Amino acid sequence: CIRDRLMGDGDSLTHRIVGQVASVLRRGEAGESPSETALERLATAHPDEEDRRRSAVNLLHGLLVLAAGTERFEKTVATWADRVATALATGDLRSSDDWIEIVASIDVDGQPPGMITTALSEAMQGPAVDTLARLVTAPPPDGAGSITRKAAPLFAARGLVAELGDEQRRGRRKLLLKGLQVVAHLRPQDLVPHLGDERWNVVRNVVVALGTSKRHDVATEIDPLRRHADHRVRLEALRALYRLRGDDAAGVLLEHLNDPDGSVAAEAARLLGAVHLPDLDRRLIRRTEEADLPEALAAVMALGRLTTPASADALRRMARRMFAFGRNRQLKRAARRALEDRT
C-alpha cells in the first residue's frame, strides 16, 4: 500500500508524519489533486537530514504513482527529472540513484513512449552533464551512482552534444567527448539525428563519437558527410569511415585524394597507407600518371606510406627522373620526400 511504500525498509520517519503523507495521497486516490507544496513541507518536517532525503524521494514516488495514467503525469515527471539533474549538478550521486530508482516500479502504460527519458534528456545541462560524463567514463570506486550510470545512455546524448557544442576548454571538451563516445557505443541511434545539425562543429563532434562506436552499420549514416560543405567534417568523416570499415573504406579514401581541401586529401593518403589490399599500390601508381596534379601528389604521399615493393619501386623511378619539368618536377620532389619519410 502507499503507506508501506512511504515507510520503506528501516525508515525512521515518525508514524505521525507518515500518517499525514498517506492521508494526502489517499485524497489524491479519491480524485483530489495532492498539493506538491504540501508534500514538500511534509518531507522537510522531520529534523533528520537522512530522513528528509528519504522522505522527499518517497513523496515524489507517491506523486508519480498517483499521476500515472492522468494528465498530471507529464508535469510530475518533469519535476522528477529536475530533481535528478539537481542531484547530478551537485555531485550527489546517492540521491540521483534514489531518484532514478523510484521510476522502476511506476506503471506508465498509456503514457507517450519515452516520456521519462525525454524529460531527463531535456533536464540535463551544465554541471549535471559534466557529472554524467565523468560517471560513464570513470565510475567512482565506491559504487556511488551505479544506478544512474546504467541508465545514463538512455538520456545523456542530447546534453552531451549540446554542451560539447562550442566548448573551447580542452579539458572539458575531452571529458564530454569521452562521455559521448560511451553513448555512441551503446546507443548510436540517439546520436544519428544530430548529424543533420546546421552547425558544422556539432556534426563533427558527433561524427568523431560515432567513429569510435565499433558499429559497422553506423558507417551508412556517416558516409554522406564526406561530402559536407565544411572540410573539417569531411576530414572526420573519412577517419570515422576508416575506423568502422577498415580496408573496405579504400574506395572512399581513393576518391578523396582529389578533395578540394589539401588537408582532407592528405588525410586520405595517410589512411590509405594503413590499408591492406593486393592492388592498392597499382591503383595509386596509375593515379600518379593520370590524375590531376593535386590528386597525383596525394597518391605519391599514399605510396610513401605503403610498404610494398611495387610502391617503393614507383617512388624511386619518379625520384630519379632526369630533366623533369612542370608536373613531373613536382612529382619528383614529392617522391623524394616520400622516400625520405620511409627511412
CSV table of C-alpha atoms in Angstrom, one decimal:
chain,number,residue,atom,x,y,z
A,1,CYS,CA,0.0,0.0,0.0
A,2,ILE,CA,1.0,3.6,-0.2
A,3,ARG,CA,1.7,3.8,3.5
A,4,ASP,CA,4.1,0.9,3.4
A,5,ARG,CA,5.9,2.3,0.3
A,6,LEU,CA,6.4,5.6,2.1
A,7,MET,CA,7.7,3.9,5.2
A,8,GLY,CA,10.3,1.8,3.3
A,9,ASP,CA,12.7,-0.7,4.9
A,10,GLY,CA,14.3,0.7,8.0
A,11,ASP,CA,12.9,4.2,7.5
A,12,SER,CA,12.9,6.2,10.7
A,13,LEU,CA,10.0,8.7,9.8
A,14,THR,CA,7.6,9.1,12.7
A,15,HIS,CA,4.2,7.5,12.4
A,16,ARG,CA,2.6,10.9,12.6
A,17,ILE,CA,4.5,12.2,9.5
A,18,VAL,CA,3.7,9.0,7.6
A,19,GLY,CA,0.1,9.2,8.6
A,20,GLN,CA,-0.2,12.7,7.3
A,21,VAL,CA,1.5,11.8,4.0
A,22,ALA,CA,-0.6,8.8,3.5
A,23,SER,CA,-3.7,10.9,4.1
A,24,VAL,CA,-2.7,13.4,1.4
A,25,LEU,CA,-2.1,10.6,-1.0
A,26,ARG,CA,-5.4,8.9,-0.2
A,27,ARG,CA,-7.1,12.1,-1.0
A,28,GLY,CA,-5.3,12.0,-4.4
A,29,GLU,CA,-6.6,8.5,-5.0
A,30,ALA,CA,-10.1,9.7,-4.2
A,31,GLY,CA,-9.8,12.2,-7.1
A,32,GLU,CA,-8.4,15.2,-5.4
A,33,SER,CA,-5.1,16.7,-6.7
A,34,PRO,CA,-2.4,16.4,-4.0
A,35,SER,CA,-0.5,19.6,-3.4
A,36,GLU,CA,3.2,19.1,-4.2
A,37,THR,CA,4.0,22.1,-2.0
A,38,ALA,CA,2.2,20.5,0.9
A,39,LEU,CA,4.1,17.3,0.3
A,40,GLU,CA,7.4,19.1,0.2
A,41,ARG,CA,6.6,20.7,3.6
A,42,LEU,CA,5.9,17.2,5.0
A,43,ALA,CA,9.2,16.0,3.5
A,44,THR,CA,11.1,18.6,5.4
A,45,ALA,CA,9.2,18.4,8.7
A,46,HIS,CA,11.4,15.8,10.2
A,47,PRO,CA,14.7,17.2,11.6
A,48,ASP,CA,17.0,14.3,10.5
A,49,GLU,CA,18.7,15.1,7.1
A,50,GLU,CA,18.8,11.5,6.0
A,51,ASP,CA,15.1,11.1,6.8
A,52,ARG,CA,14.3,14.3,4.9
A,53,ARG,CA,16.2,12.9,1.9
A,54,ARG,CA,14.3,9.6,2.0
A,55,SER,CA,11.0,11.3,2.6
A,56,ALA,CA,11.4,13.6,-0.4
A,57,VAL,CA,12.2,10.6,-2.6
A,58,ASN,CA,9.3,8.6,-1.3
A,59,LEU,CA,6.9,11.5,-1.6
A,60,LEU,CA,7.7,12.1,-5.2
A,61,HIS,CA,7.4,8.4,-5.8
A,62,GLY,CA,3.9,8.6,-4.4
A,63,LEU,CA,3.1,11.6,-6.6
A,64,LEU,CA,4.2,9.6,-9.7
A,65,VAL,CA,2.2,6.6,-8.7
A,66,LEU,CA,-0.9,8.8,-8.3
A,67,ALA,CA,-0.3,10.7,-11.5
A,68,ALA,CA,0.4,7.7,-13.7
A,69,GLY,CA,-2.4,7.5,-16.3
A,70,THR,CA,-3.5,11.0,-15.7
A,71,GLU,CA,-2.9,14.4,-17.3
A,72,ARG,CA,-0.7,15.3,-14.3
A,73,PHE,CA,1.9,12.7,-15.1
A,74,GLU,CA,4.0,14.8,-17.6
A,75,LYS,CA,4.3,17.7,-15.2
A,76,THR,CA,5.2,15.4,-12.3
A,77,VAL,CA,7.8,13.6,-14.4
A,78,ALA,CA,9.3,17.0,-15.3
A,79,THR,CA,9.6,17.8,-11.6
A,80,TRP,CA,11.2,14.4,-11.0
A,81,ALA,CA,13.7,14.9,-13.9
A,82,ASP,CA,14.7,18.3,-12.4
A,83,ARG,CA,15.5,16.5,-9.1
A,84,VAL,CA,17.7,14.1,-10.9
A,85,ALA,CA,19.5,16.9,-12.7
A,86,THR,CA,20.0,18.9,-9.5
A,87,ALA,CA,21.4,15.9,-7.7
A,88,LEU,CA,23.9,15.3,-10.6
A,89,ALA,CA,24.8,19.0,-10.8
A,90,THR,CA,25.8,19.0,-7.1
A,91,GLY,CA,27.6,15.7,-7.4
A,92,ASP,CA,25.1,13.9,-5.1
A,93,LEU,CA,25.2,10.5,-6.8
A,94,ARG,CA,23.4,8.8,-4.0
A,95,SER,CA,20.4,11.0,-4.4
A,96,SER,CA,20.5,10.7,-8.2
A,97,ASP,CA,20.4,6.9,-7.8
A,98,ASP,CA,17.4,7.2,-5.5
A,99,TRP,CA,15.5,9.5,-7.8
A,100,ILE,CA,16.1,7.3,-10.8
A,101,GLU,CA,15.3,4.1,-9.0
A,102,ILE,CA,11.8,5.2,-8.0
A,103,VAL,CA,10.5,5.1,-11.6
A,104,ALA,CA,11.3,1.4,-11.9
A,105,SER,CA,8.0,0.4,-10.3
A,106,ILE,CA,5.8,3.0,-11.9
A,107,ASP,CA,3.2,1.8,-14.4
A,108,VAL,CA,3.4,4.1,-17.4
A,109,ASP,CA,1.1,2.2,-19.7
A,110,GLY,CA,-1.0,4.7,-21.7
A,111,GLN,CA,1.7,7.4,-21.5
A,112,PRO,CA,3.6,8.5,-24.6
A,113,PRO,CA,6.6,6.3,-25.2
A,114,GLY,CA,9.9,7.8,-24.0
A,115,MET,CA,8.2,10.4,-21.8
A,116,ILE,CA,10.5,9.7,-18.9
A,117,THR,CA,13.8,9.6,-20.8
A,118,THR,CA,12.7,12.7,-22.8
A,119,ALA,CA,12.1,14.6,-19.6
A,120,LEU,CA,15.5,13.5,-18.3
A,121,SER,CA,17.2,14.4,-21.6
A,122,GLU,CA,15.7,17.9,-21.5
A,123,ALA,CA,16.8,18.5,-17.9
A,124,MET,CA,20.4,17.7,-18.4
A,125,GLN,CA,22.6,20.7,-18.8
A,126,GLY,CA,25.7,22.4,-17.4
A,127,PRO,CA,27.3,20.7,-14.4
A,128,ALA,CA,24.8,17.8,-14.5
A,129,VAL,CA,26.2,16.8,-17.9
A,130,ASP,CA,29.7,17.0,-16.7
A,131,THR,CA,28.9,14.7,-13.8
A,132,LEU,CA,27.2,12.3,-16.2
A,133,ALA,CA,30.3,12.3,-18.5
A,134,ARG,CA,32.6,11.5,-15.5
A,135,LEU,CA,30.2,8.8,-14.3
A,136,VAL,CA,30.1,6.9,-17.6
A,137,THR,CA,33.8,7.2,-18.3
A,138,ALA,CA,35.3,6.8,-14.8
A,139,PRO,CA,32.8,5.5,-12.3
A,140,PRO,CA,33.6,6.1,-8.6
A,141,PRO,CA,35.3,3.1,-6.9
A,142,ASP,CA,32.8,3.1,-4.1
A,143,GLY,CA,29.9,2.3,-6.5
A,144,ALA,CA,28.1,5.6,-6.0
A,145,GLY,CA,26.0,6.5,-9.0
A,146,SER,CA,25.8,2.9,-10.3
A,147,ILE,CA,22.1,3.1,-11.0
A,148,THR,CA,22.5,6.4,-12.7
A,149,ARG,CA,25.4,5.1,-14.7
A,150,LYS,CA,23.4,2.2,-16.1
A,151,ALA,CA,20.5,4.5,-17.1
A,152,ALA,CA,22.7,7.3,-18.4
A,153,PRO,CA,23.0,6.1,-22.0
A,154,LEU,CA,19.2,6.4,-22.3
A,155,PHE,CA,19.1,10.1,-21.8
A,156,ALA,CA,22.7,11.6,-21.9
A,157,ALA,CA,23.1,12.1,-25.7
A,158,ARG,CA,21.3,15.4,-26.0
A,159,GLY,CA,23.0,17.1,-23.1
A,160,LEU,CA,26.5,15.9,-24.1
A,161,VAL,CA,26.0,17.1,-27.7
A,162,ALA,CA,24.7,20.5,-26.6
A,163,GLU,CA,27.4,21.1,-24.0
A,164,LEU,CA,30.2,20.0,-26.3
A,165,GLY,CA,29.0,22.4,-29.0
A,166,ASP,CA,31.3,25.4,-28.9
A,167,GLU,CA,33.2,24.3,-25.8
A,168,GLN,CA,36.7,25.7,-26.1
A,169,ARG,CA,38.3,24.4,-22.9
A,170,ARG,CA,40.4,21.4,-23.8
A,171,GLY,CA,39.9,19.5,-20.6
A,172,ARG,CA,36.1,19.8,-20.6
A,173,ARG,CA,35.9,19.0,-24.4
A,174,LYS,CA,37.9,15.9,-23.7
A,175,LEU,CA,35.6,14.8,-20.9
A,176,LEU,CA,32.4,15.5,-22.8
A,177,LEU,CA,33.7,13.8,-25.9
A,178,LYS,CA,34.7,10.7,-24.0
A,179,GLY,CA,31.2,10.6,-22.5
A,180,LEU,CA,29.7,11.0,-25.9
A,181,GLN,CA,31.8,8.1,-27.2
A,182,VAL,CA,30.4,5.8,-24.5
A,183,VAL,CA,26.9,6.7,-25.5
A,184,ALA,CA,27.8,6.2,-29.2
A,185,HIS,CA,28.9,2.7,-28.5
A,186,LEU,CA,25.8,1.7,-26.5
A,187,ARG,CA,23.1,3.8,-28.3
A,188,PRO,CA,24.4,5.2,-31.6
A,189,GLN,CA,20.8,5.7,-32.7
A,190,ASP,CA,20.5,8.6,-30.3
A,191,LEU,CA,23.4,10.4,-31.9
A,192,VAL,CA,22.4,9.9,-35.5
A,193,PRO,CA,19.7,12.7,-35.6
A,194,HIS,CA,22.4,15.2,-34.7
A,195,LEU,CA,24.3,14.5,-37.9
A,196,GLY,CA,21.8,16.8,-39.6
A,197,ASP,CA,22.6,19.8,-37.4
A,198,GLU,CA,23.3,23.0,-39.2
A,199,ARG,CA,26.4,23.7,-37.1
A,200,TRP,CA,29.5,22.1,-38.5
A,201,ASN,CA,31.2,21.7,-35.2
A,202,VAL,CA,28.2,19.8,-33.7
A,203,VAL,CA,28.2,17.5,-36.7
A,204,ARG,CA,32.0,17.0,-36.4
A,205,ASN,CA,31.7,16.1,-32.7
A,206,VAL,CA,29.0,13.5,-33.4
A,207,VAL,CA,31.0,12.0,-36.3
A,208,VAL,CA,34.0,11.7,-34.1
A,209,ALA,CA,32.0,9.9,-31.4
A,210,LEU,CA,30.2,7.6,-33.8
A,211,GLY,CA,33.5,6.7,-35.4
A,212,THR,CA,34.6,5.1,-32.2
A,213,SER,CA,31.4,3.1,-31.7
A,214,LYS,CA,32.6,-0.1,-33.5
A,215,ARG,CA,29.2,-0.3,-35.0
A,216,HIS,CA,29.7,-1.1,-38.7
A,217,ASP,CA,26.1,-0.2,-39.5
A,218,VAL,CA,26.7,3.4,-38.4
A,219,ALA,CA,29.0,3.9,-41.4
A,220,THR,CA,26.0,4.2,-43.7
A,221,GLU,CA,24.8,7.3,-41.7
A,222,ILE,CA,28.3,8.9,-41.8
A,223,ASP,CA,29.0,8.2,-45.4
A,224,PRO,CA,27.1,11.3,-46.8
A,225,LEU,CA,29.1,13.6,-44.6
A,226,ARG,CA,32.3,13.0,-46.5
A,227,ARG,CA,30.7,15.5,-49.0
A,228,HIS,CA,29.9,18.0,-46.3
A,229,ALA,CA,30.5,21.7,-47.1
A,230,ASP,CA,32.9,22.1,-44.3
A,231,HIS,CA,36.3,20.4,-44.8
A,232,ARG,CA,36.6,19.7,-41.1
A,233,VAL,CA,33.5,17.5,-41.1
A,234,ARG,CA,34.8,15.7,-44.2
A,235,LEU,CA,38.1,15.1,-42.5
A,236,GLU,CA,36.5,13.4,-39.5
A,237,ALA,CA,34.0,11.5,-41.7
A,238,LEU,CA,37.0,9.9,-43.5
A,239,ARG,CA,38.6,8.9,-40.3
A,240,ALA,CA,35.3,7.5,-38.9
A,241,LEU,CA,34.7,5.5,-42.1
A,242,TYR,CA,38.1,4.0,-41.9
A,243,ARG,CA,37.7,3.1,-38.3
A,244,LEU,CA,34.4,1.5,-39.0
A,245,ARG,CA,35.1,-0.2,-42.3
A,246,GLY,CA,38.8,-0.7,-42.3
A,247,ASP,CA,40.1,-1.9,-45.7
A,248,ASP,CA,36.6,-1.6,-47.1
A,249,ALA,CA,37.0,2.1,-46.9
A,250,ALA,CA,39.7,2.1,-49.6
A,251,GLY,CA,37.4,3.2,-52.4
A,252,VAL,CA,36.2,6.2,-50.4
A,253,LEU,CA,39.8,7.2,-49.5
A,254,LEU,CA,41.0,6.9,-53.0
A,255,GLU,CA,38.1,9.2,-54.1
A,256,HIS,CA,39.1,11.8,-51.6
A,257,LEU,CA,42.7,12.1,-52.9
A,258,ASN,CA,41.3,14.8,-55.1
A,259,ASP,CA,39.4,16.6,-52.3
A,260,PRO,CA,39.4,20.3,-52.8
A,261,ASP,CA,40.9,20.8,-49.4
A,262,GLY,CA,44.5,19.7,-49.1
A,263,SER,CA,44.3,18.6,-45.5
A,264,VAL,CA,41.5,16.2,-46.4
A,265,ALA,CA,43.4,14.8,-49.4
A,266,ALA,CA,46.5,14.4,-47.2
A,267,GLU,CA,44.5,12.6,-44.5
A,268,ALA,CA,43.0,10.3,-47.2
A,269,ALA,CA,46.6,9.5,-48.3
A,270,ARG,CA,47.7,8.8,-44.7
A,271,LEU,CA,44.8,6.5,-44.1
A,272,LEU,CA,45.4,4.6,-47.3
A,273,GLY,CA,48.9,3.8,-46.1
A,274,ALA,CA,47.3,1.6,-43.5
A,275,VAL,CA,45.0,-0.3,-45.9
A,276,HIS,CA,46.0,-3.8,-47.0
A,277,LEU,CA,44.7,-4.5,-50.4
A,278,PRO,CA,46.6,-6.5,-53.1
A,279,ASP,CA,46.2,-4.0,-55.9
A,280,LEU,CA,46.2,-0.7,-53.9
A,281,ASP,CA,49.8,0.2,-55.0
A,282,ARG,CA,48.9,-0.4,-58.6
A,283,ARG,CA,45.8,1.9,-58.3
A,284,LEU,CA,47.9,4.6,-56.7
A,285,ILE,CA,50.6,4.4,-59.3
A,286,ARG,CA,48.0,4.8,-62.0
A,287,ARG,CA,46.7,8.0,-60.3
A,288,THR,CA,50.3,9.5,-60.2
A,289,GLU,CA,50.3,9.1,-64.0
A,290,GLU,CA,46.7,10.0,-65.0
A,291,ALA,CA,45.1,12.2,-62.3
A,292,ASP,CA,45.2,15.9,-62.0
A,293,LEU,CA,48.3,17.2,-60.2
A,294,PRO,CA,46.8,17.7,-56.7
A,295,GLU,CA,45.4,14.1,-56.7
A,296,ALA,CA,48.6,12.8,-58.2
A,297,LEU,CA,50.6,14.4,-55.4
A,298,ALA,CA,48.3,12.9,-52.8
A,299,ALA,CA,48.7,9.5,-54.4
A,300,VAL,CA,52.5,9.9,-54.1
A,301,MET,CA,52.1,10.6,-50.4
A,302,ALA,CA,49.9,7.5,-50.0
A,303,LEU,CA,52.5,5.4,-51.9
A,304,GLY,CA,55.1,6.6,-49.4
A,305,ARG,CA,53.1,5.1,-46.6
A,306,LEU,CA,52.8,1.7,-48.2
A,307,THR,CA,55.4,-0.9,-47.6
A,308,THR,CA,55.1,-3.0,-50.8
A,309,PRO,CA,58.0,-3.4,-53.2
A,310,ALA,CA,55.9,-2.0,-56.0
A,311,SER,CA,55.3,1.2,-54.2
A,312,ALA,CA,59.0,1.6,-53.4
A,313,ASP,CA,60.0,1.0,-57.0
A,314,ALA,CA,57.5,3.5,-58.3
A,315,LEU,CA,58.7,6.2,-55.9
A,316,ARG,CA,62.3,5.6,-56.8
A,317,ARG,CA,61.5,5.9,-60.5
A,318,MET,CA,59.8,9.2,-60.0
A,319,ALA,CA,62.6,10.5,-57.8
A,320,ARG,CA,65.3,9.6,-60.4
A,321,ARG,CA,63.6,11.3,-63.4
A,322,MET,CA,66.0,13.3,-65.4
A,323,PHE,CA,65.1,16.6,-67.0
A,324,ALA,CA,61.8,16.8,-65.0
A,325,PHE,CA,59.8,20.0,-65.6
A,326,GLY,CA,56.4,21.3,-64.6
A,327,ARG,CA,54.2,18.5,-63.3
A,328,ASN,CA,57.0,15.9,-63.4
A,329,ARG,CA,59.3,18.1,-61.3
A,330,GLN,CA,56.6,18.4,-58.6
A,331,LEU,CA,56.0,14.7,-58.6
A,332,LYS,CA,59.8,14.1,-58.4
A,333,ARG,CA,60.1,16.3,-55.3
A,334,ALA,CA,57.0,14.6,-53.7
A,335,ALA,CA,58.5,11.2,-54.4
A,336,ARG,CA,61.8,12.2,-52.8
A,337,ARG,CA,60.0,13.5,-49.7
A,338,ALA,CA,58.0,10.2,-49.5
A,339,LEU,CA,61.2,8.1,-49.8
A,340,GLU,CA,62.8,10.2,-47.0
A,341,ASP,CA,59.8,9.7,-44.8
A,342,ARG,CA,60.1,5.9,-45.3
A,343,THR,CA,63.6,5.7,-44.0
